[in-house]
Coordinates of C-alpha atoms in Angstrom, one line a residue:
Chain A
X1 CA -61.1 -30.5 -14.5
X2 CA -60.1 -26.8 -15.1
X3 CA -56.9 -25.9 -17.6
X4 CA -55.4 -22.8 -16.6
X5 CA -52.6 -20.7 -18.6
X6 CA -50.3 -18.5 -17.2
X7 CA -48.9 -16.4 -18.7
X8 CA -45.6 -13.5 -18.2
X9 CA -42.6 -11.2 -18.4
X10 CA -38.7 -13.6 -18.8
X11 CA -38.4 -13.1 -14.7
X12 CA -42.2 -12.2 -14.5
X13 CA -42.8 -14.9 -11.0
X14 CA -45.3 -16.7 -13.4
X15 CA -43.0 -20.1 -13.0
X16 CA -43.6 -18.7 -9.2
X17 CA -47.1 -18.7 -9.4
X18 CA -47.8 -21.7 -11.4
X19 CA -45.9 -23.6 -9.1
X20 CA -48.2 -22.0 -6.1
X21 CA -51.2 -23.3 -7.8
X22 CA -50.8 -26.1 -8.0
X23 CA -49.5 -26.9 -5.0
X24 CA -51.9 -25.3 -3.7
X25 CA -54.4 -28.2 -5.0
X26 CA -53.3 -30.5 -2.7
X27 CA -53.3 -33.2 -5.7
X28 CA -50.1 -35.1 -6.6
X29 CA -48.2 -33.4 -9.2
X30 CA -46.6 -34.3 -12.5
X31 CA -44.1 -31.7 -13.6
X32 CA -43.2 -32.0 -17.2
X33 CA -40.3 -29.6 -18.0
X34 CA -39.8 -28.5 -21.5
X35 CA -35.3 -26.8 -21.0
X36 CA -33.0 -29.1 -21.7
X37 CA -29.6 -27.6 -19.5
X38 CA -27.5 -27.8 -23.0
X39 CA -25.4 -25.0 -21.5
X40 CA -24.3 -23.2 -18.2
X41 CA -25.9 -20.5 -17.7
X42 CA -29.1 -22.9 -19.2
X43 CA -28.2 -25.3 -16.5
X44 CA -28.0 -22.8 -13.6
X45 CA -32.2 -22.1 -13.9
X46 CA -33.1 -25.3 -14.5
X47 CA -31.4 -25.3 -10.9
X48 CA -33.0 -22.2 -9.6
X49 CA -36.1 -24.1 -9.9
X50 CA -36.0 -27.3 -8.7
X51 CA -34.7 -25.7 -5.9
X52 CA -38.4 -24.3 -5.8
X53 CA -41.0 -26.9 -6.2
X54 CA -41.3 -29.4 -3.8
X55 CA -39.6 -33.1 -3.7
X56 CA -42.7 -35.0 -3.3
X57 CA -43.1 -34.0 -7.2
X58 CA -42.7 -36.3 -10.2
X59 CA -40.2 -34.6 -12.7
X60 CA -40.6 -35.9 -16.4
X61 CA -38.3 -33.9 -19.2
X62 CA -39.4 -34.2 -23.1
X63 CA -38.0 -31.3 -24.8
X64 CA -39.9 -31.8 -28.4
X65 CA -43.3 -33.9 -28.0
X66 CA -44.3 -32.2 -25.4
X67 CA -48.3 -33.5 -26.9
X68 CA -47.4 -37.5 -26.5
X69 CA -45.9 -36.3 -22.3
X70 CA -49.3 -34.4 -21.7
X71 CA -51.1 -37.4 -22.9
X72 CA -49.5 -40.0 -21.5
X73 CA -49.1 -38.5 -18.1
X74 CA -52.7 -36.6 -17.5
X75 CA -54.7 -38.0 -15.5
X76 CA -58.1 -38.2 -12.8
X77 CA -57.1 -36.4 -10.2
X78 CA -53.5 -35.4 -11.0
X79 CA -52.5 -31.4 -11.8
X80 CA -49.6 -31.7 -14.7
X81 CA -48.0 -28.4 -14.4
X82 CA -45.7 -28.8 -17.8
X83 CA -43.0 -25.2 -17.9
X84 CA -42.9 -23.8 -20.5
X85 CA -44.8 -23.7 -24.0
X86 CA -41.9 -20.9 -25.0
X87 CA -38.9 -23.0 -24.1
X88 CA -40.9 -26.6 -25.9
X89 CA -41.1 -24.3 -29.2
X90 CA -38.0 -23.0 -28.7
X91 CA -36.3 -25.9 -28.7
X92 CA -38.7 -27.4 -32.0
X93 CA -37.0 -23.9 -34.1
X94 CA -34.0 -25.1 -32.8
X95 CA -34.3 -28.8 -34.0
X96 CA -35.9 -27.5 -37.4
X97 CA -33.6 -25.4 -38.3
X98 CA -30.3 -27.7 -40.7
X99 CA -33.6 -29.7 -42.3
X100 CA -35.9 -25.3 -43.2
X101 CA -33.8 -22.5 -44.0
X102 CA -36.3 -20.6 -46.2
X103 CA -37.7 -20.4 -42.0
X104 CA -38.5 -17.1 -43.1
X105 CA -42.1 -17.6 -44.2
X106 CA -44.9 -17.2 -42.0
X107 CA -46.7 -20.6 -42.2
X108 CA -44.7 -23.4 -39.7
X109 CA -42.3 -26.4 -41.5
X110 CA -44.2 -29.6 -40.7
X111 CA -42.8 -30.4 -37.9
X112 CA -43.5 -28.3 -35.4
X113 CA -47.3 -27.4 -36.8
X114 CA -47.7 -31.5 -36.4
X115 CA -46.3 -31.1 -32.3
X116 CA -48.3 -28.4 -32.4
X117 CA -51.6 -30.0 -32.9
X118 CA -50.9 -32.4 -31.2
X119 CA -50.1 -30.6 -28.5
X120 CA -53.5 -28.8 -28.4
X121 CA -55.6 -31.9 -28.9
X122 CA -54.0 -33.1 -25.3
X123 CA -54.7 -30.1 -24.0
X124 CA -58.9 -30.2 -25.5
X125 CA -58.2 -34.1 -24.0
X126 CA -56.8 -33.6 -21.1
X127 CA -58.7 -35.8 -18.6
X128 CA -57.1 -33.9 -15.2
X129 CA -56.1 -30.3 -14.1
X130 CA -53.5 -28.8 -16.7
X131 CA -51.7 -25.4 -15.2
X132 CA -49.1 -24.3 -18.6
X133 CA -46.7 -21.4 -18.0
X134 CA -46.1 -19.5 -21.0
X135 CA -43.4 -16.2 -21.7
X136 CA -45.0 -13.1 -23.8
X137 CA -41.8 -12.0 -25.7
X138 CA -43.9 -9.9 -28.4
X139 CA -44.5 -6.6 -26.3
X140 CA -41.1 -5.4 -27.0
X141 CA -39.5 -3.8 -30.5
X142 CA -40.2 -5.9 -33.7
X143 CA -37.1 -7.7 -34.2
X144 CA -34.3 -6.5 -36.8
X145 CA -33.7 -11.0 -37.1
X146 CA -36.3 -13.0 -40.1
X147 CA -35.9 -15.8 -37.2
X148 CA -36.8 -14.1 -34.9
X149 CA -39.7 -12.0 -36.1
X150 CA -40.9 -16.0 -36.9
X151 CA -40.6 -17.1 -33.3
X152 CA -42.4 -13.8 -31.9
X153 CA -45.2 -14.7 -34.3
X154 CA -45.7 -19.0 -33.0
X155 CA -44.5 -17.7 -30.0
X156 CA -48.4 -15.4 -30.1
X157 CA -50.3 -18.0 -31.7
X158 CA -49.6 -20.6 -28.8
X159 CA -50.3 -19.1 -26.3
X160 CA -53.4 -17.4 -28.3
X161 CA -54.3 -20.7 -28.9
X162 CA -53.9 -22.6 -25.4
X163 CA -55.6 -19.5 -24.0
X164 CA -58.5 -20.2 -26.0
X165 CA -58.0 -23.5 -24.6
X166 CA -57.7 -23.5 -21.2
X167 CA -60.8 -22.4 -18.5
X168 CA -59.2 -19.7 -17.0
X169 CA -55.5 -17.5 -18.2
X170 CA -53.4 -15.7 -16.0
X171 CA -51.1 -13.1 -16.7
X172 CA -48.5 -12.2 -14.1
X173 CA -46.6 -8.7 -13.9
X174 CA -43.5 -8.0 -11.3
X175 CA -45.3 -11.1 -9.3
X176 CA -48.8 -10.2 -9.3
X177 CA -51.2 -11.8 -10.4
X178 CA -54.3 -10.6 -13.0
X179 CA -56.7 -13.0 -13.7
X180 CA -57.5 -12.0 -17.8
X181 CA -60.3 -15.7 -18.0
X182 CA -62.1 -17.3 -15.9
X183 CA -64.8 -20.1 -17.4
X184 CA -66.8 -21.9 -14.8
X185 CA -66.8 -25.1 -15.3
Chain B
X1 CA -48.2 5.2 5.0
X2 CA -48.0 3.9 1.7
X3 CA -45.6 2.3 -0.6
X4 CA -46.7 2.4 -4.6
X5 CA -44.6 0.8 -7.3
X6 CA -45.3 1.8 -10.9
X7 CA -44.2 -0.2 -13.7
X8 CA -44.7 -0.5 -17.3
X9 CA -43.1 -0.2 -20.5
X10 CA -40.9 2.9 -22.2
X11 CA -42.8 5.8 -22.8
X12 CA -46.0 4.0 -20.7
X13 CA -46.9 7.4 -19.5
X14 CA -45.5 5.9 -16.0
X15 CA -43.5 8.7 -15.0
X16 CA -46.3 10.6 -15.4
X17 CA -48.7 9.0 -13.5
X18 CA -46.0 8.6 -10.3
X19 CA -45.9 12.5 -10.7
X20 CA -49.4 13.0 -10.1
X21 CA -50.4 10.3 -7.1
X22 CA -47.3 12.6 -6.0
X23 CA -48.9 16.4 -6.8
X24 CA -52.2 14.6 -5.7
X25 CA -51.2 13.5 -2.6
X26 CA -50.6 17.5 -1.7
X27 CA -47.1 16.7 0.7
X28 CA -43.7 17.5 0.5
X29 CA -42.5 15.8 -1.8
X30 CA -38.6 14.9 -1.8
X31 CA -37.6 13.5 -6.5
X32 CA -35.5 11.3 -6.3
X33 CA -33.7 10.5 -9.0
X34 CA -31.5 7.9 -10.4
X35 CA -30.4 9.4 -13.8
X36 CA -27.0 10.8 -14.9
X37 CA -27.0 12.6 -17.7
X38 CA -24.2 10.8 -19.7
X39 CA -25.0 12.1 -22.7
X40 CA -26.6 14.5 -24.7
X41 CA -30.1 12.1 -25.6
X42 CA -29.9 11.5 -21.5
X43 CA -29.7 15.0 -20.8
X44 CA -31.7 15.4 -23.5
X45 CA -34.6 12.5 -21.4
X46 CA -34.0 14.1 -18.5
X47 CA -35.0 17.8 -18.9
X48 CA -38.2 16.5 -20.9
X49 CA -38.5 14.7 -17.2
X50 CA -37.5 17.6 -15.2
X51 CA -40.1 21.0 -17.1
X52 CA -42.8 18.2 -16.0
X53 CA -42.9 19.1 -12.4
X54 CA -43.5 21.2 -9.6
X55 CA -41.2 23.4 -9.0
X56 CA -41.5 23.2 -5.7
X57 CA -40.5 19.8 -4.8
X58 CA -36.8 19.2 -4.3
X59 CA -34.6 17.3 -6.6
X60 CA -32.2 14.8 -5.5
X61 CA -29.8 12.6 -7.8
X62 CA -28.3 9.5 -6.4
X63 CA -27.0 7.2 -9.1
X64 CA -26.2 4.4 -7.1
X65 CA -26.0 4.6 -3.2
X66 CA -30.8 4.7 -4.2
X67 CA -30.8 2.6 -0.1
X68 CA -29.3 5.2 1.9
X69 CA -30.8 8.1 -0.1
X70 CA -34.0 6.8 0.4
X71 CA -33.5 6.0 3.9
X72 CA -31.9 9.7 4.3
X73 CA -34.9 11.6 2.6
X74 CA -38.2 9.1 4.1
X75 CA -40.4 11.3 7.2
X76 CA -43.4 11.7 8.1
X77 CA -45.9 14.0 5.9
X78 CA -43.4 13.8 3.2
X79 CA -43.9 11.5 -0.4
X80 CA -40.4 10.0 -2.0
X81 CA -41.4 9.9 -5.8
X82 CA -37.9 7.5 -7.0
X83 CA -37.5 7.4 -10.8
X84 CA -36.5 5.0 -11.6
X85 CA -35.7 1.9 -10.2
X86 CA -33.9 -0.1 -13.8
X87 CA -31.9 3.0 -14.7
X88 CA -30.4 2.6 -10.4
X89 CA -29.9 -0.5 -11.5
X90 CA -27.8 -0.4 -15.2
X91 CA -25.9 2.4 -13.7
X92 CA -24.7 -0.7 -10.6
X93 CA -23.8 -3.2 -13.6
X94 CA -21.7 -0.8 -15.9
X95 CA -19.4 0.5 -12.6
X96 CA -19.6 -3.4 -12.1
X97 CA -18.3 -4.2 -15.2
X98 CA -14.6 -4.1 -15.2
X99 CA -14.7 -5.6 -12.0
X100 CA -17.0 -8.5 -12.9
X101 CA -16.0 -10.3 -16.4
X102 CA -18.2 -13.2 -15.4
X103 CA -21.4 -11.8 -15.8
X104 CA -23.3 -14.2 -17.5
X105 CA -24.3 -15.6 -13.9
X106 CA -27.1 -15.6 -12.9
X107 CA -25.6 -14.9 -9.4
X108 CA -25.5 -11.0 -8.5
X109 CA -22.4 -9.7 -8.8
X110 CA -21.7 -7.9 -4.5
X111 CA -21.8 -4.7 -4.9
X112 CA -25.3 -5.2 -6.7
X113 CA -26.7 -7.5 -4.0
X114 CA -25.2 -5.7 -1.2
X115 CA -27.2 -2.3 -3.2
X116 CA -30.2 -4.1 -3.7
X117 CA -30.2 -5.2 0.1
X118 CA -30.0 -2.1 1.2
X119 CA -32.8 -0.4 -0.4
X120 CA -35.2 -3.4 0.2
X121 CA -34.2 -2.4 4.0
X122 CA -34.4 0.7 3.6
X123 CA -37.9 0.8 1.6
X124 CA -39.3 -2.1 4.4
X125 CA -38.8 0.2 7.4
X126 CA -40.0 3.6 5.4
X127 CA -41.8 6.3 7.9
X128 CA -43.6 8.1 4.6
X129 CA -45.0 7.4 1.6
X130 CA -43.3 6.4 -1.0
X131 CA -43.5 5.4 -4.7
X132 CA -41.5 4.3 -7.4
X133 CA -40.9 4.3 -10.8
X134 CA -39.5 1.3 -12.1
X135 CA -39.2 -0.4 -16.4
X136 CA -40.7 -3.5 -17.7
X137 CA -38.6 -4.9 -20.0
X138 CA -39.3 -8.5 -19.9
X139 CA -41.8 -8.7 -22.4
X140 CA -40.3 -9.0 -25.5
X141 CA -38.5 -11.4 -27.2
X142 CA -34.9 -13.4 -24.8
X143 CA -31.9 -10.7 -26.0
X144 CA -29.0 -12.6 -26.9
X145 CA -26.0 -11.5 -25.4
X146 CA -25.5 -13.1 -21.9
X147 CA -25.2 -9.2 -20.2
X148 CA -28.6 -8.1 -21.7
X149 CA -30.4 -11.5 -20.2
X150 CA -28.5 -11.1 -17.0
X151 CA -29.5 -7.3 -16.9
X152 CA -33.5 -8.7 -18.0
X153 CA -33.5 -11.2 -14.9
X154 CA -32.2 -8.9 -12.9
X155 CA -34.7 -6.3 -13.1
X156 CA -37.5 -8.6 -13.1
X157 CA -36.4 -9.7 -10.1
X158 CA -35.8 -6.0 -8.6
X159 CA -39.9 -5.5 -9.7
X160 CA -41.2 -8.9 -8.3
X161 CA -38.9 -8.2 -4.9
X162 CA -40.3 -4.0 -4.8
X163 CA -43.9 -5.4 -5.4
X164 CA -44.4 -7.5 -3.2
X165 CA -43.2 -5.2 0.2
X166 CA -45.3 -2.1 -1.3
X167 CA -49.4 -1.8 -0.4
X168 CA -50.3 -0.7 -3.7
X169 CA -49.1 -1.4 -7.4
X170 CA -50.1 -0.1 -10.6
X171 CA -49.5 -1.2 -14.3
X172 CA -49.4 1.5 -17.0
X173 CA -49.4 1.3 -20.6
X174 CA -50.1 4.4 -23.4
X175 CA -51.0 6.4 -20.1
X176 CA -53.6 4.3 -18.3
X177 CA -53.5 2.5 -15.0
X178 CA -54.2 -0.6 -13.7
X179 CA -54.6 -1.5 -10.1
X180 CA -52.4 -4.9 -10.2
X181 CA -52.4 -4.7 -5.8
X182 CA -53.9 -2.8 -3.8
X183 CA -53.5 -3.4 0.2
X184 CA -55.4 -1.4 3.3
X185 CA -53.1 0.1 5.5
Chain C
X1 CA -70.0 7.8 -31.1
X2 CA -67.2 5.5 -29.9
X3 CA -63.8 6.1 -30.4
X4 CA -62.0 2.2 -29.2
X5 CA -58.6 1.8 -29.1
X6 CA -56.7 -2.2 -29.6
X7 CA -53.6 -2.8 -27.8
X8 CA -51.6 -5.1 -27.5
X9 CA -47.8 -7.2 -28.4
X10 CA -46.9 -8.8 -32.1
X11 CA -49.4 -11.1 -32.8
X12 CA -51.4 -10.8 -29.6
X13 CA -54.9 -11.5 -31.6
X14 CA -55.7 -7.0 -31.3
X15 CA -56.6 -7.0 -34.8
X16 CA -58.7 -10.7 -34.9
X17 CA -60.4 -8.5 -31.4
X18 CA -60.7 -5.2 -33.6
X19 CA -62.2 -7.1 -36.6
X20 CA -64.6 -8.7 -33.6
X21 CA -65.8 -5.8 -32.3
X22 CA -66.4 -3.7 -36.1
X23 CA -68.4 -7.0 -37.3
X24 CA -70.1 -7.0 -34.2
X25 CA -71.4 -3.6 -35.1
X26 CA -73.5 -4.1 -37.7
X27 CA -72.9 -1.1 -39.2
X28 CA -70.7 -0.2 -42.8
X29 CA -67.1 -0.5 -42.8
X30 CA -64.1 0.8 -44.1
X31 CA -60.6 -1.3 -43.1
X32 CA -58.6 1.6 -43.5
X33 CA -54.8 0.1 -43.9
X34 CA -52.1 0.7 -43.5
X35 CA -49.0 -1.1 -44.7
X36 CA -47.8 -1.8 -47.6
X37 CA -46.6 -5.0 -49.5
X38 CA -42.9 -4.3 -49.7
X39 CA -41.2 -7.9 -49.6
X40 CA -42.7 -10.9 -49.9
X41 CA -42.8 -11.4 -45.5
X42 CA -45.3 -7.8 -45.4
X43 CA -47.2 -9.5 -48.5
X44 CA -47.9 -12.8 -47.0
X45 CA -49.0 -11.1 -43.9
X46 CA -51.2 -8.9 -45.3
X47 CA -53.1 -12.4 -47.2
X48 CA -53.8 -13.5 -44.1
X49 CA -55.2 -9.7 -43.1
X50 CA -57.3 -9.9 -45.0
X51 CA -58.7 -13.9 -45.9
X52 CA -60.4 -13.2 -41.8
X53 CA -61.9 -10.0 -43.1
X54 CA -65.3 -9.9 -44.1
X55 CA -66.2 -9.5 -48.0
X56 CA -68.0 -6.7 -47.6
X57 CA -66.1 -4.3 -46.1
X58 CA -64.1 -1.7 -48.6
X59 CA -60.5 -1.2 -48.0
X60 CA -58.4 1.5 -48.3
X61 CA -54.9 2.2 -48.3
X62 CA -53.1 5.1 -46.5
X63 CA -49.8 4.3 -45.9
X64 CA -48.1 8.0 -45.0
X65 CA -51.7 10.7 -45.0
X66 CA -53.1 8.3 -42.2
X67 CA -55.2 12.0 -40.5
X68 CA -56.0 13.4 -44.0
X69 CA -57.6 9.5 -45.1
X70 CA -59.9 9.6 -41.4
X71 CA -60.8 12.8 -41.9
X72 CA -62.2 11.7 -45.5
X73 CA -64.1 8.4 -44.4
X74 CA -65.3 8.6 -41.2
X75 CA -69.2 9.2 -41.1
X76 CA -71.6 8.8 -38.8
X77 CA -73.1 4.8 -39.2
X78 CA -70.6 3.2 -39.8
X79 CA -66.9 2.4 -38.6
X80 CA -63.8 3.3 -39.9
X81 CA -61.2 0.8 -38.5
X82 CA -57.1 1.7 -38.7
X83 CA -55.0 -1.3 -38.6
X84 CA -52.2 -0.6 -37.5
X85 CA -51.1 3.2 -35.9
X86 CA -47.2 2.0 -35.0
X87 CA -47.0 0.3 -39.2
X88 CA -48.1 3.8 -40.2
X89 CA -45.3 5.9 -38.3
X90 CA -42.3 3.3 -39.2
X91 CA -43.9 4.4 -42.7
X92 CA -43.4 7.6 -41.7
X93 CA -40.5 7.5 -39.7
X94 CA -38.4 5.5 -42.5
X95 CA -39.4 7.7 -45.6
X96 CA -37.8 11.2 -43.5
X97 CA -34.7 8.7 -42.3
X98 CA -32.4 10.6 -46.1
X99 CA -33.6 13.7 -44.7
X100 CA -33.6 13.6 -41.6
X101 CA -29.9 12.1 -40.6
X102 CA -29.5 12.8 -36.4
X103 CA -33.1 11.1 -36.2
X104 CA -32.0 10.6 -32.4
X105 CA -32.6 13.5 -30.5
X106 CA -36.0 13.0 -28.5
X107 CA -37.9 15.7 -30.8
X108 CA -40.0 14.3 -33.9
X109 CA -38.7 15.7 -37.5
X110 CA -41.5 18.0 -38.8
X111 CA -43.3 15.9 -41.4
X112 CA -44.0 13.4 -38.4
X113 CA -44.9 15.4 -36.1
X114 CA -47.0 17.4 -38.6
X115 CA -48.9 14.1 -40.3
X116 CA -49.4 13.3 -36.6
X117 CA -51.1 15.9 -34.8
X118 CA -53.0 15.8 -38.3
X119 CA -54.6 12.7 -37.2
X120 CA -55.2 13.3 -33.8
X121 CA -57.2 16.3 -35.2
X122 CA -59.2 14.0 -37.2
X123 CA -59.3 11.6 -34.9
X124 CA -61.0 14.5 -32.3
X125 CA -63.6 15.7 -35.0
X126 CA -64.3 11.8 -36.3
X127 CA -67.9 12.1 -36.4
X128 CA -68.6 7.8 -36.6
X129 CA -67.3 4.9 -34.4
X130 CA -63.5 4.5 -35.6
X131 CA -61.5 2.0 -33.8
X132 CA -58.2 1.6 -33.4
X133 CA -55.5 -0.6 -33.9
X134 CA -51.8 0.1 -32.5
X135 CA -48.8 -2.8 -31.1
X136 CA -47.2 -2.2 -27.6
X137 CA -43.1 -1.6 -28.6
X138 CA -41.8 -1.2 -25.3
X139 CA -41.7 -2.9 -22.9
X140 CA -38.8 -5.5 -23.5
X141 CA -35.3 -4.6 -23.1
X142 CA -34.2 -1.2 -24.2
X143 CA -32.8 -1.8 -27.9
X144 CA -29.7 -1.0 -29.1
X145 CA -29.6 1.3 -31.8
X146 CA -30.7 5.3 -31.5
X147 CA -32.8 4.9 -34.3
X148 CA -34.7 2.3 -32.4
X149 CA -35.4 4.2 -29.2
X150 CA -36.6 6.9 -31.2
X151 CA -38.3 4.8 -32.6
X152 CA -39.9 2.7 -29.0
X153 CA -39.9 6.8 -27.5
X154 CA -42.3 7.9 -30.3
X155 CA -44.6 4.4 -30.8
X156 CA -45.5 4.4 -27.0
X157 CA -46.7 8.6 -26.8
X158 CA -49.1 8.0 -29.9
X159 CA -50.1 5.5 -27.8
X160 CA -50.8 7.3 -25.0
X161 CA -51.7 10.4 -27.7
X162 CA -54.5 7.8 -29.2
X163 CA -56.0 6.8 -25.8
X164 CA -56.9 9.8 -23.5
X165 CA -58.9 10.7 -27.3
X166 CA -60.8 7.4 -26.6
X167 CA -63.6 6.6 -25.0
X168 CA -62.5 3.1 -24.4
X169 CA -58.8 1.6 -24.8
X170 CA -59.1 -2.2 -24.5
X171 CA -55.5 -3.8 -24.0
X172 CA -55.2 -8.0 -25.8
X173 CA -53.1 -10.5 -25.0
X174 CA -53.4 -14.0 -25.8
X175 CA -56.2 -12.9 -27.7
X176 CA -57.7 -12.1 -23.8
X177 CA -59.2 -8.3 -24.2
X178 CA -59.1 -5.5 -20.5
X179 CA -60.6 -2.5 -21.2
X180 CA -58.4 -0.3 -19.5
X181 CA -60.7 2.1 -20.1
X182 CA -64.6 2.7 -20.3
X183 CA -66.2 6.6 -20.8
X184 CA -69.7 6.5 -20.6
X185 CA -70.1 8.7 -24.3

């Protein structure tokens, strides 16, 4: 049983790499999508991703309760491919903003913290292979808005927490994978 | 005959690394520049790059028709150094904006697609060494404007397409090169 | 005697990695902090960093004259940990803005240049181990403001200059270190 973290910048080829890993496993694949088609641009991006995927895969959409979904779908002999963690975090942040106007502080609001803890726990207890796709968003200039800085901080912390719980971590740039972590299972 | 893709962030030392590779080849070098001196800042940047280059190199400037220029200049025993692909893409985007106001969609406008296809074809058919410099722009926070997101997407896709067609790919950070791809020729 | 450059994006785990290196050395550690608690958010970030550090370390705060501080504190058998260079550069830029409104040009203002030269000289002459933490800020989209572009350029150049003077350079992403440079001492 192997957990693989695949991360990189926008259009780095990280999703395609993760999908190739899942396809090469020869196992049943459950594709756990976190994106919601809120506008035409996002619908277009989702359709673009969907075209590339194998028709035999089961697609599950879960924008918020990712930990519960992962716990439900992980199983021996099956690969769960989660794409992507950054969109999930963004969904959590966005739906929380009315409740938490003071979001500039460093500690995350309660729901984000709860969902994250549940997700990390589900990841630790995974019963089958998991491949997790995430964005690197912290290598540009520090954004001016407090919400953007909060998001960069949370995304970076999430990536660290997930990478620490995975046996393998692969960084992707220009479509080229680089293994940053490889643990004997 | 080797195609080398050199990429990295702003002021990562990617151009200096590419120039060192070209100089070390001991061959005739044609420097294919895509930047135009549109304002004082850009003129300054270009002058800064020019100072560093070997006086014996031939400099060719081509902001838009890069595929045609590459096809014209590539030759056995000669190195063509293209600096850089991201500025070229930006030139294409900028000159297209009047014609294509709906540029937020994912598919690129016709001219960008045509120029890109021509460039990739010229790269595949290169008759001598080619060194290509490009920017990584997708590792910061997702930009808010639709045009910026479009640009990040196109730049990332271009980097993937070029890296796939090169025998070698080198990522540069803080002036330090890291080989991500190395194919026996 | 080893100089180690540790760099990565925001919340990449670079500070934690640098602190682990310092702790693992078994030597006396001087923590040279460049951040100032100008507002609640920054105070919070500083407190967060401070909690993680060993109570036996000596903490020195120097927002501007980093070269003088490094020259003063470096000593055989001692590790000086500088966190971080990007905040230092930002402090220099911010205090200079009133004097240098034309900051969009490429050459840095006189004080930044002077402080930087003094710092690089102190680094070259270090008499004990030095660990330097810095941010990668140039892998996102090119920022629109001239000051931001200037900052990205200066930060990138500083990273290159420091990495060139260090025996080791480690890139950190998602908490995972990757050695980009390793020189026999």
